[in-house]
mmCIF file of C-alpha atoms in Angstrom:
data_model
loop_
_atom_site.group_PDB
_atom_site.id
_atom_site.type_symbol
_atom_site.label_atom_id
_atom_site.label_comp_id
_atom_site.label_asym_id
_atom_site.label_seq_id
_atom_site.Cartn_x
_atom_site.Cartn_y
_atom_site.Cartn_z
ATOM 1 C CA MET A 1 -60.037 -24.159 -58.155
ATOM 2 C CA ILE A 2 -58.179 -21.126 -57.365
ATOM 3 C CA PRO A 3 -54.768 -21.377 -56.088
ATOM 4 C CA ALA A 4 -54.385 -20.034 -52.163
ATOM 5 C CA LEU A 5 -58.672 -20.205 -51.639
ATOM 6 C CA PRO A 6 -59.788 -22.896 -49.573
ATOM 7 C CA PRO A 7 -61.573 -25.896 -51.392
ATOM 8 C CA THR A 8 -64.575 -25.330 -49.326
ATOM 9 C CA PRO A 9 -66.995 -21.859 -49.166
ATOM 10 C CA ILE A 10 -65.301 -19.712 -46.784
ATOM 11 C CA ALA A 11 -68.125 -19.110 -44.532
ATOM 12 C CA MET A 12 -69.019 -22.569 -44.453
ATOM 13 C CA VAL A 13 -71.422 -23.349 -41.260
ATOM 14 C CA GLY A 14 -70.734 -26.474 -39.750
ATOM 15 C CA ARG A 15 -73.590 -29.450 -38.582
ATOM 16 C CA GLU A 16 -73.752 -28.004 -34.732
ATOM 17 C CA ALA A 17 -74.848 -24.407 -35.944
ATOM 18 C CA ILE A 18 -77.166 -26.018 -38.173
ATOM 19 C CA HIS A 19 -78.746 -28.251 -35.705
ATOM 20 C CA ALA A 20 -78.164 -25.482 -33.183
ATOM 21 C CA ALA A 21 -80.661 -22.991 -35.555
ATOM 22 C CA LEU A 22 -83.311 -25.555 -36.222
ATOM 23 C CA HIS A 23 -83.335 -26.926 -32.574
ATOM 24 C CA PRO A 24 -83.106 -23.775 -30.068
ATOM 25 C CA GLN A 25 -82.493 -24.146 -26.313
ATOM 26 C CA ALA A 26 -85.468 -23.170 -24.575
ATOM 27 C CA GLY A 27 -84.893 -19.543 -22.892
ATOM 28 C CA LYS A 28 -86.430 -16.325 -22.564
ATOM 29 C CA SER A 29 -82.946 -14.800 -23.403
ATOM 30 C CA LEU A 30 -83.653 -12.542 -26.316
ATOM 31 C CA TYR A 31 -80.536 -10.401 -26.507
ATOM 32 C CA PHE A 32 -76.287 -11.500 -25.738
ATOM 33 C CA VAL A 33 -73.275 -9.538 -26.279
ATOM 34 C CA ALA A 34 -69.507 -10.816 -26.770
ATOM 35 C CA LYS A 35 -67.647 -11.237 -23.305
ATOM 36 C CA GLY A 36 -64.439 -10.901 -25.562
ATOM 37 C CA ASP A 37 -63.017 -14.127 -24.138
ATOM 38 C CA GLY A 38 -64.738 -16.139 -26.911
ATOM 39 C CA SER A 39 -68.080 -16.740 -24.387
ATOM 40 C CA HIS A 40 -71.098 -14.528 -24.047
ATOM 41 C CA PHE A 41 -73.446 -12.851 -21.925
ATOM 42 C CA PHE A 42 -77.675 -13.735 -22.638
ATOM 43 C CA SER A 43 -80.205 -11.006 -21.275
ATOM 44 C CA ASP A 44 -83.867 -11.361 -21.348
ATOM 45 C CA THR A 45 -84.732 -7.429 -21.644
ATOM 46 C CA LEU A 46 -83.637 -4.591 -23.520
ATOM 47 C CA GLN A 47 -82.229 -3.139 -20.188
ATOM 48 C CA GLN A 48 -80.393 -5.722 -18.985
ATOM 49 C CA HIS A 49 -78.799 -6.342 -22.371
ATOM 50 C CA ASN A 50 -77.336 -2.752 -22.339
ATOM 51 C CA GLU A 51 -75.677 -2.857 -18.822
ATOM 52 C CA ALA A 52 -74.370 -5.717 -20.333
ATOM 53 C CA VAL A 53 -72.773 -4.233 -23.407
ATOM 54 C CA ARG A 54 -71.644 -1.341 -20.951
ATOM 55 C CA ARG A 55 -69.904 -3.668 -19.120
ATOM 56 C CA TYR A 56 -68.337 -5.861 -20.951
ATOM 57 C CA GLN A 57 -67.240 -2.524 -23.458
ATOM 58 C CA LEU A 58 -65.809 -1.309 -20.842
ATOM 59 C CA LYS A 59 -63.787 -4.173 -19.557
ATOM 60 C CA ARG A 60 -62.943 -3.907 -23.098
ATOM 61 C CA VAL A 61 -61.389 -0.447 -23.034
ATOM 62 C CA GLU A 62 -59.500 -1.622 -19.541
ATOM 63 C CA GLN A 63 -57.816 -4.501 -20.987
ATOM 64 C CA TYR A 64 -56.725 -2.269 -24.295
ATOM 65 C CA ARG A 65 -55.545 0.487 -22.425
ATOM 66 C CA SER A 66 -53.167 -1.471 -20.155
ATOM 67 C CA SER A 67 -52.118 -3.610 -23.055
ATOM 68 C CA PRO A 68 -48.501 -2.681 -23.253
ATOM 69 C CA ALA A 69 -47.258 -0.878 -26.581
ATOM 70 C CA ASN A 70 -45.412 -2.752 -29.424
#
């Protein structure tokens, strides 16, 4: 072991992630974008995805601009 490092791999996936990869939910969604609140928006088409990216990027920019300066 190396001091100051965790005893397990830093990027080790959990059981839930492995299970989800092996047994994905049925659906048409091929794309996703992070909504900025810890959740995601899923889209079936590239056009829907691009619209969602624009929407959530604009929302993030608006929130960033409205944040008080430190």
